[in-house]
Short mmCIF file of C-alpha atoms in Angstrom, two decimals:
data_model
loop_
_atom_site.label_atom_id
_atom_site.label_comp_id
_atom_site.label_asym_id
_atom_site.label_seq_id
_atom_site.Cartn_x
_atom_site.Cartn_y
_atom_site.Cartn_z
CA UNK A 287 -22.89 -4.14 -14.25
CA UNK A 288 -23.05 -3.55 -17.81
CA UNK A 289 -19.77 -4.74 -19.27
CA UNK A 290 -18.33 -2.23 -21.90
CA UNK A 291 -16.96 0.62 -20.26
CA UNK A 292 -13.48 2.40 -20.27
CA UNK A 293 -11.42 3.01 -17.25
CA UNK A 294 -8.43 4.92 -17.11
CA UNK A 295 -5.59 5.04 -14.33
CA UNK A 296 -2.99 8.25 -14.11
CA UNK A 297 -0.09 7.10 -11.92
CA UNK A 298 3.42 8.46 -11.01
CA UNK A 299 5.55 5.69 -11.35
CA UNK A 300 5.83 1.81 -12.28
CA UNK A 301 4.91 0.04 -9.38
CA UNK A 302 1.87 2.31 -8.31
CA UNK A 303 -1.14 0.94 -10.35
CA UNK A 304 -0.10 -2.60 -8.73
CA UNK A 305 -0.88 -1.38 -5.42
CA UNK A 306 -3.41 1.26 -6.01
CA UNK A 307 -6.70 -0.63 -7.34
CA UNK A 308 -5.26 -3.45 -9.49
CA UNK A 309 -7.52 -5.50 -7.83
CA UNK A 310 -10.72 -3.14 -9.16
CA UNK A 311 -8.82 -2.70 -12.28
CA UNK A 312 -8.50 -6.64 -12.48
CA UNK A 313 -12.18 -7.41 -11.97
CA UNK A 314 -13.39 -4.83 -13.86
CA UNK A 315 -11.32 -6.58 -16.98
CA UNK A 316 -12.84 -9.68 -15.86
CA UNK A 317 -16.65 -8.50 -16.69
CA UNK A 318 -15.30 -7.23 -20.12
CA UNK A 319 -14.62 -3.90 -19.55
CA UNK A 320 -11.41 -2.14 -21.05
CA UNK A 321 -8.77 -0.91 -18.80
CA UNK A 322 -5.56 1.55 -19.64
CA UNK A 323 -2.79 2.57 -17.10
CA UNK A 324 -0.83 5.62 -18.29
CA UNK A 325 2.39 6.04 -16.01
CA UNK A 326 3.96 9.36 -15.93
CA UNK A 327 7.43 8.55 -14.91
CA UNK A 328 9.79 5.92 -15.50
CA UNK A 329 10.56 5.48 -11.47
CA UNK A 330 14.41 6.39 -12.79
CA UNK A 331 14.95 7.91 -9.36
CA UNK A 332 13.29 5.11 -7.33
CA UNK A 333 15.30 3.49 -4.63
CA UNK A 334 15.40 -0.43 -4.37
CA UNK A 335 13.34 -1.50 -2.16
CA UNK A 336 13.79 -5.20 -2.08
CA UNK A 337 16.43 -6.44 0.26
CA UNK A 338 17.07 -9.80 -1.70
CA UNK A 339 18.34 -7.60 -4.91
CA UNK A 340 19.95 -5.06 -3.33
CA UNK A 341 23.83 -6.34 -4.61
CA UNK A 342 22.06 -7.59 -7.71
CA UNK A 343 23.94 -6.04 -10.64
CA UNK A 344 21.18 -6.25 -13.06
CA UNK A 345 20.07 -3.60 -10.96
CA UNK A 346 23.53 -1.86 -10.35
CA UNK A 347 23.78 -1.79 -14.44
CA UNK A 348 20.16 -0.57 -15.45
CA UNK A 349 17.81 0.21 -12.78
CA UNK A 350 15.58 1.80 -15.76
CA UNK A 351 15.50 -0.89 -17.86
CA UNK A 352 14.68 -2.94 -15.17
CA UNK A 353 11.72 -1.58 -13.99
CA UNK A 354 10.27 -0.93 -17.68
CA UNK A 355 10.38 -4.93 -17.56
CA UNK A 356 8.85 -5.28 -14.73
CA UNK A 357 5.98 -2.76 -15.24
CA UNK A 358 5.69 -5.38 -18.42
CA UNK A 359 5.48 -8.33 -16.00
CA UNK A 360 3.01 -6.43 -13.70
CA UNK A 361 1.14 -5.64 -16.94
CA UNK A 362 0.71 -8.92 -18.11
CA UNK A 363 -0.56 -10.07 -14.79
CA UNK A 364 -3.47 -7.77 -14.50
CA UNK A 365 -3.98 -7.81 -18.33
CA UNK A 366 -4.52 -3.97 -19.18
CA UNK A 367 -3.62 -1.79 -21.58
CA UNK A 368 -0.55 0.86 -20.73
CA UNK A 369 1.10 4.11 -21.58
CA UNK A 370 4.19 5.54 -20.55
CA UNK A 371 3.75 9.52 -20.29
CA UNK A 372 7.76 9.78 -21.09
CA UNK A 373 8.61 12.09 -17.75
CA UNK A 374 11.20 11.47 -15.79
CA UNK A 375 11.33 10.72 -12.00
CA UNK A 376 11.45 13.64 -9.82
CA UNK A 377 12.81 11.41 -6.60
CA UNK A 378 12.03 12.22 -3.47
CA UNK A 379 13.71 15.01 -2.01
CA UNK A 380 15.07 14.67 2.13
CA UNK A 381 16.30 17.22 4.30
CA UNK A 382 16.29 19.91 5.94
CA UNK A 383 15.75 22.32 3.92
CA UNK A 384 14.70 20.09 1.20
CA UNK A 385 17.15 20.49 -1.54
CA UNK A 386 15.84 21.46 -4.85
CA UNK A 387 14.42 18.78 -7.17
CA UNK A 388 16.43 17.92 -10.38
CA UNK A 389 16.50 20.12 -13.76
CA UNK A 390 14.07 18.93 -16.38
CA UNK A 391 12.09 16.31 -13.52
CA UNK A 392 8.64 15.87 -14.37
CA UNK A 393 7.52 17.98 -11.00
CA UNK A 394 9.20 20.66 -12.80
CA UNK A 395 7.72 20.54 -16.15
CA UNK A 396 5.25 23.16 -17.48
CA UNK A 397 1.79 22.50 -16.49
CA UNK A 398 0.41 22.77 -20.21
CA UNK A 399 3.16 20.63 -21.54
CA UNK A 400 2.07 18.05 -19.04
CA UNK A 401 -1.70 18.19 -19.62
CA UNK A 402 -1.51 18.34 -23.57
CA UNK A 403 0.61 15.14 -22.62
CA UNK A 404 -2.02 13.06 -21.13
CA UNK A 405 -5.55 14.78 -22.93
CA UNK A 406 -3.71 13.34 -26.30
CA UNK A 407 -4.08 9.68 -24.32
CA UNK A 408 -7.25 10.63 -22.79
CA UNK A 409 -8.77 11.47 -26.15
CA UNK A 410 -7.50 8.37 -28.17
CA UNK A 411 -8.48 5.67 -25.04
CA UNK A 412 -11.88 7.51 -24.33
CA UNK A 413 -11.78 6.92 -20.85
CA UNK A 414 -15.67 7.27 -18.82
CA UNK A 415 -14.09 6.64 -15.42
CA UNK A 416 -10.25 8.30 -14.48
CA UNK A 417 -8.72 7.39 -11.61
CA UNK A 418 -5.75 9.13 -9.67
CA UNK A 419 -4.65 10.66 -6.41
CA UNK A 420 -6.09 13.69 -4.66
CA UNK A 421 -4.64 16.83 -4.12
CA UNK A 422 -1.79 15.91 -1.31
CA UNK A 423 -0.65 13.32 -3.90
CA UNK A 424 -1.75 10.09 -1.56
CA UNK A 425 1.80 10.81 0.19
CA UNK A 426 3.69 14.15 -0.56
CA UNK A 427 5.87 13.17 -3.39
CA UNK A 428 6.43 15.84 -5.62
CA UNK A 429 5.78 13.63 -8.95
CA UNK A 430 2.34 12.28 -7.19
CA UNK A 431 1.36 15.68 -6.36
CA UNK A 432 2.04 16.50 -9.88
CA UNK A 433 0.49 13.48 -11.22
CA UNK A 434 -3.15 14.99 -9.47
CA UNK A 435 -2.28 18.30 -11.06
CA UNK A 436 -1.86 17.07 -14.49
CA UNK A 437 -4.86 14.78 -14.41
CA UNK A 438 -7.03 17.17 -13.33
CA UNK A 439 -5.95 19.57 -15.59
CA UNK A 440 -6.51 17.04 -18.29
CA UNK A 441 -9.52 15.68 -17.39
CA UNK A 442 -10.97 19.38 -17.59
CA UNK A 443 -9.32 20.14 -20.88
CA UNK A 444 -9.73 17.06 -22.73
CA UNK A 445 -13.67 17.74 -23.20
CA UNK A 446 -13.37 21.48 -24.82
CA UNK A 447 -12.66 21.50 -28.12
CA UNK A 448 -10.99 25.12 -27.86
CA UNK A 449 -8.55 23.24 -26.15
CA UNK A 450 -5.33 21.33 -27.41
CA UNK A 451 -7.30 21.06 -30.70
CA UNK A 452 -4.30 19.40 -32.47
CA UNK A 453 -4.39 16.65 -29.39
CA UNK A 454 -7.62 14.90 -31.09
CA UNK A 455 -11.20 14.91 -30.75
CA UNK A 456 -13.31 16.37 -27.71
CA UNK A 457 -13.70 13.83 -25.47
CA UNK A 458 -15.25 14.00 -21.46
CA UNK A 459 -14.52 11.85 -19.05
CA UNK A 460 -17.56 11.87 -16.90
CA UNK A 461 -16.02 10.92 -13.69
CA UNK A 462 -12.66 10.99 -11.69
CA UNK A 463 -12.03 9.26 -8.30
CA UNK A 464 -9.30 9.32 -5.87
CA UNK A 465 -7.86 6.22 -4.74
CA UNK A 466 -8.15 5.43 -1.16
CA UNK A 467 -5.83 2.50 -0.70
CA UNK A 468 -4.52 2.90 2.76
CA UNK A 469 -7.22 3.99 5.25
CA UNK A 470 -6.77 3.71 9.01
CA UNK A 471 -9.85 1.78 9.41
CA UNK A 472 -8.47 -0.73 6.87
CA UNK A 473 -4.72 -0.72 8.40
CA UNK A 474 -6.55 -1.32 12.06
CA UNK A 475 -8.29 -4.37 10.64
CA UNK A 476 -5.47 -6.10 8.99
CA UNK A 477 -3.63 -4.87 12.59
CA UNK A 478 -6.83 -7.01 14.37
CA UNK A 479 -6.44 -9.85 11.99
CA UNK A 480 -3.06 -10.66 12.95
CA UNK A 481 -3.27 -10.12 16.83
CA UNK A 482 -6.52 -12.30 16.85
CA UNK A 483 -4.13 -14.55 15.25
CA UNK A 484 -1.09 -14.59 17.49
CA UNK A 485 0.78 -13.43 14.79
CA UNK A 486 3.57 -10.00 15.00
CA UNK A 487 1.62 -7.01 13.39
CA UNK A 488 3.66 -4.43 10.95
CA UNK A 489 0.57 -1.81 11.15
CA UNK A 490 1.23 0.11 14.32
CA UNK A 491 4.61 1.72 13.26
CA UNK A 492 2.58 1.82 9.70
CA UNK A 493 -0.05 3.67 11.36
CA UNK A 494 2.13 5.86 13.29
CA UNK A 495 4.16 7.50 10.06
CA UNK A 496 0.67 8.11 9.02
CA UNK A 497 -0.34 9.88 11.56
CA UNK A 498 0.22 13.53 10.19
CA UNK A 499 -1.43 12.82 7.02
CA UNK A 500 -4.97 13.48 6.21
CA UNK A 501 -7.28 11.06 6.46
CA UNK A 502 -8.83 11.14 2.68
CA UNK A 503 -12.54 10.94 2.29
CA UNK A 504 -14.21 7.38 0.93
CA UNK A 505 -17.29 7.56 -0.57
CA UNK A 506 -17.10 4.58 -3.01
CA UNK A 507 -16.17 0.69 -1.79
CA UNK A 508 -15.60 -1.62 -5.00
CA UNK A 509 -15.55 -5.57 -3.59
CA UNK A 510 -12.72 -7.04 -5.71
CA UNK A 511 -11.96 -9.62 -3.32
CA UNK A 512 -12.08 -12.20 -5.89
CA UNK A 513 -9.17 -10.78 -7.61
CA UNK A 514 -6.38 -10.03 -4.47
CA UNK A 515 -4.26 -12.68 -5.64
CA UNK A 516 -3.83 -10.98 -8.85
CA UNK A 517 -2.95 -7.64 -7.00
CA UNK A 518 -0.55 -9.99 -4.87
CA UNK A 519 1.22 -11.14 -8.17
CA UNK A 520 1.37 -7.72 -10.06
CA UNK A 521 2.52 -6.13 -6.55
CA UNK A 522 5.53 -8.94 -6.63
CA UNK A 523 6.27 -8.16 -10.55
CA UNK A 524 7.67 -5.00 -9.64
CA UNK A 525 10.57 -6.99 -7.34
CA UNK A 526 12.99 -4.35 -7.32
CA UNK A 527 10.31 -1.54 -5.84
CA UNK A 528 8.23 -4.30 -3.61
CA UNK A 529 10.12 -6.56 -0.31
CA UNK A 530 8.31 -10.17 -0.73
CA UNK A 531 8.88 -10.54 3.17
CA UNK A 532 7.43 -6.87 3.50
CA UNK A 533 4.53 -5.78 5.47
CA UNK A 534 2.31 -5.45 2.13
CA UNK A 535 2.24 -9.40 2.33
CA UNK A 536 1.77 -9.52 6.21
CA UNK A 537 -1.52 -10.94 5.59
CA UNK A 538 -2.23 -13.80 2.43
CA UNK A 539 -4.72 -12.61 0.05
CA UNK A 540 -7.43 -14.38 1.39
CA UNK A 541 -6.89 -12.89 4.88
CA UNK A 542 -7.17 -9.67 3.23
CA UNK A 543 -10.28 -10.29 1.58
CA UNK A 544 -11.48 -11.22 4.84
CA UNK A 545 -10.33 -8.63 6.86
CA UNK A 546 -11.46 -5.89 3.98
CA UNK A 547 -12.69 -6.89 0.38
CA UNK A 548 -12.73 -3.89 -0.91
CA UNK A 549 -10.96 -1.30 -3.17
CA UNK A 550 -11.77 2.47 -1.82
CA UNK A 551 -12.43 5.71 -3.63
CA UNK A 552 -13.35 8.85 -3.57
CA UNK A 553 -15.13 10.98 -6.06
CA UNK A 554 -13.70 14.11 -6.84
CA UNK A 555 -15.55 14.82 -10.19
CA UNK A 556 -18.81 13.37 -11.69
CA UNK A 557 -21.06 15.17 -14.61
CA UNK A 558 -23.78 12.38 -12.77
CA UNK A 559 -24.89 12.21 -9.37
CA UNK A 560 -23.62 9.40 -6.54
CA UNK A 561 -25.24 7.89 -5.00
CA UNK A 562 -24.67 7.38 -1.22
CA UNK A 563 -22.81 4.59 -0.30
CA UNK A 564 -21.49 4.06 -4.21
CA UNK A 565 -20.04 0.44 -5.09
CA UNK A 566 -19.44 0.24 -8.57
CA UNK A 567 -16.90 3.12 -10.25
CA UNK A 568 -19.31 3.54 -13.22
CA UNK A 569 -22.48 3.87 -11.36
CA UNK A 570 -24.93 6.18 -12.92
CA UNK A 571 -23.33 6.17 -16.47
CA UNK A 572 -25.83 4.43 -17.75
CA UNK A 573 -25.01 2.19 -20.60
CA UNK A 574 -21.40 2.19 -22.33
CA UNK A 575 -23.29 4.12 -25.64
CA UNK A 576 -25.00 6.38 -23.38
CA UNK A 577 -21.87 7.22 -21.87
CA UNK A 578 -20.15 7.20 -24.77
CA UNK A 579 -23.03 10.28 -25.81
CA UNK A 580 -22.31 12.28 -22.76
CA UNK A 581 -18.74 11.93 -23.26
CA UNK A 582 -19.14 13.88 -27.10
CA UNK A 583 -21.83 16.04 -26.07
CA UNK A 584 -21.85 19.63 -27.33
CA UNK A 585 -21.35 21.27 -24.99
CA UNK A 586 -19.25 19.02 -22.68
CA UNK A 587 -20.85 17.30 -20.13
CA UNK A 588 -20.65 19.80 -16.95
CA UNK A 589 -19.70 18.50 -13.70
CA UNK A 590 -22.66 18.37 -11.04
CA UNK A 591 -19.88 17.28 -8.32
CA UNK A 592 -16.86 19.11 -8.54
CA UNK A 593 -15.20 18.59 -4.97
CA UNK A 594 -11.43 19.32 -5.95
CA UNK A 595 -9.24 21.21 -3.29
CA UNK A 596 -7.35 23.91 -5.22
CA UNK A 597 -3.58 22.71 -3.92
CA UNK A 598 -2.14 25.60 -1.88
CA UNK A 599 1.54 25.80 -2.64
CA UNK A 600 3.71 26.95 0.43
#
């Protein structure tokens, strides 16, 4: 792969990006490639999810501050660049009815305000590749849902110069994928690991909460095997969101890149065309300058794969 590309990342809140394609993220650093995470939320809502610091009262004092450090820590692990977006969490809303979600959350915010947001990072990083989640958010919670809605929105935007013309020069990306992090098939295999091992498997009552979601589409596989050990230690950075004895460390890193070695995606936009059975997230760009020319065309680059599912709101 030619080396000299720019990928961006849109994610919810810290802790995301470290188990959504760090691993990608980490070996596409690793061929010289630039990398920049921009999270949307600061996760001020977020529950702890670590047993160990549950009485800790660093946490009980400034759960906020706390997991700005550790997005640092995770950060410095994987070794890309990083923007927070400046929302704030949403949480996650239980019950039944749902109760309604928090004045001034970022799931609440105006649409434009969000978008002229992120095309202002969009257009200073010059991203060729974005990545984010599709149009049920990954899981339906409302700032991940809104994180697809703002991206795309961006993405589309950040290209026209009629648009947010005060939010810097025109600039395309030229694709956007999904990430595809938790597939059955991959679940089952980790599951098959561990019973050809003798060992207790977490994945059936994993598989069974996921059994009313969607099963997303993959038509990209990234091998970034190599680097699972760094997704292991930015995953373990973020120790208030992530349980060390939990079942995302059921198998060692090395069992995972057995079991499955790769990162999954799915394209939702591309001004080029895939190719079937796609492994590499730039594919078809061509070199980083011809990118680069694609990405300031006049007009914009239009997309020859467009498969975005308007979100119907109920």
């Amino acid at each position: 792969m030619t080396s000299g590309f720019r990928l961006m990342a849109v994610h919810a809140h810290p802790d995301d990006e470290a188990s959504k394609g760090s691993a990608t993220m980490a070996r596409y650093l690793a061929e010289g490639n630039r990398v920049h995470v921009v999270t949307c939320t600061g996760g001020e809502r977020g529950d702890v999810l670590n047993p160990r610091l549950a009485d800790d009262p660093r946490v009980k004092s400034d759960l906020v501050d706390l997991r700005r450090q550790e997005m640092a820590a995770s950060r410095d692990v994987v070794g890309y660049e990083h923007t927070w977006l400046g929302f704030v969490d949403s949480g996650l809303p239980e019950g039944d009815p749902l109760p309604p979600l928090p004045p001034g959350c970022f799931a609440l915010e105006p649409l434009d305000v969000t978008t002229e947001a992120l095309v202002r990072v969009i257009r200073e990083f010059r991203p060729h590749v974005v990545t984010t989640y599709d149009e049920n958010g990954g899981y339906p919670h409302p700032d991940h849902i809104m994180t697809h809605l703002v991206t795309i929105s961006a993405v589309r935007a950040a290209g026209d110069p009629e648009a947010y013309p005060h939010a810097g020069e025109p600039w395309q990306p030229l694709k956007v994928y999904y990430d595809r992090t938790f597939s059955r098939a991959k679940l089952e295999a980790y599951h098959d690991v561990l019973v050809t091992a003798g060992r207790e498997s977490p994945y059936p009552a994993w598989l069974e909460r996921r059994a009313d979601r969607p099963e997303g589409r993959i038509t990209t596989r990234v091998d970034a095997s190599k680097w699972f050990d760094v997704r292991t230690k930015a995953l373990l950075a973020h120790a208030t969101q992530i349980d060390p004895d939990g079942q995302f460390f059921a198998l060692s890193a090395d069992e995972q890149a057995t079991a499955w070695p790769m990162e999954d995606w799915d394209i939702a936009l591309s001004a080029v065309p895939v190719a079937e059975d796609e492994n590499d997230l730039f594919a078809g760009l061509g070199t980083p300058e011809e990118a680069d020319a694609m990405a300031t065309a006049t007009p914009p680059a239009k997309m020859v794969v467009d498969d975005v599912v308007e979100r119907k709101e109920s």
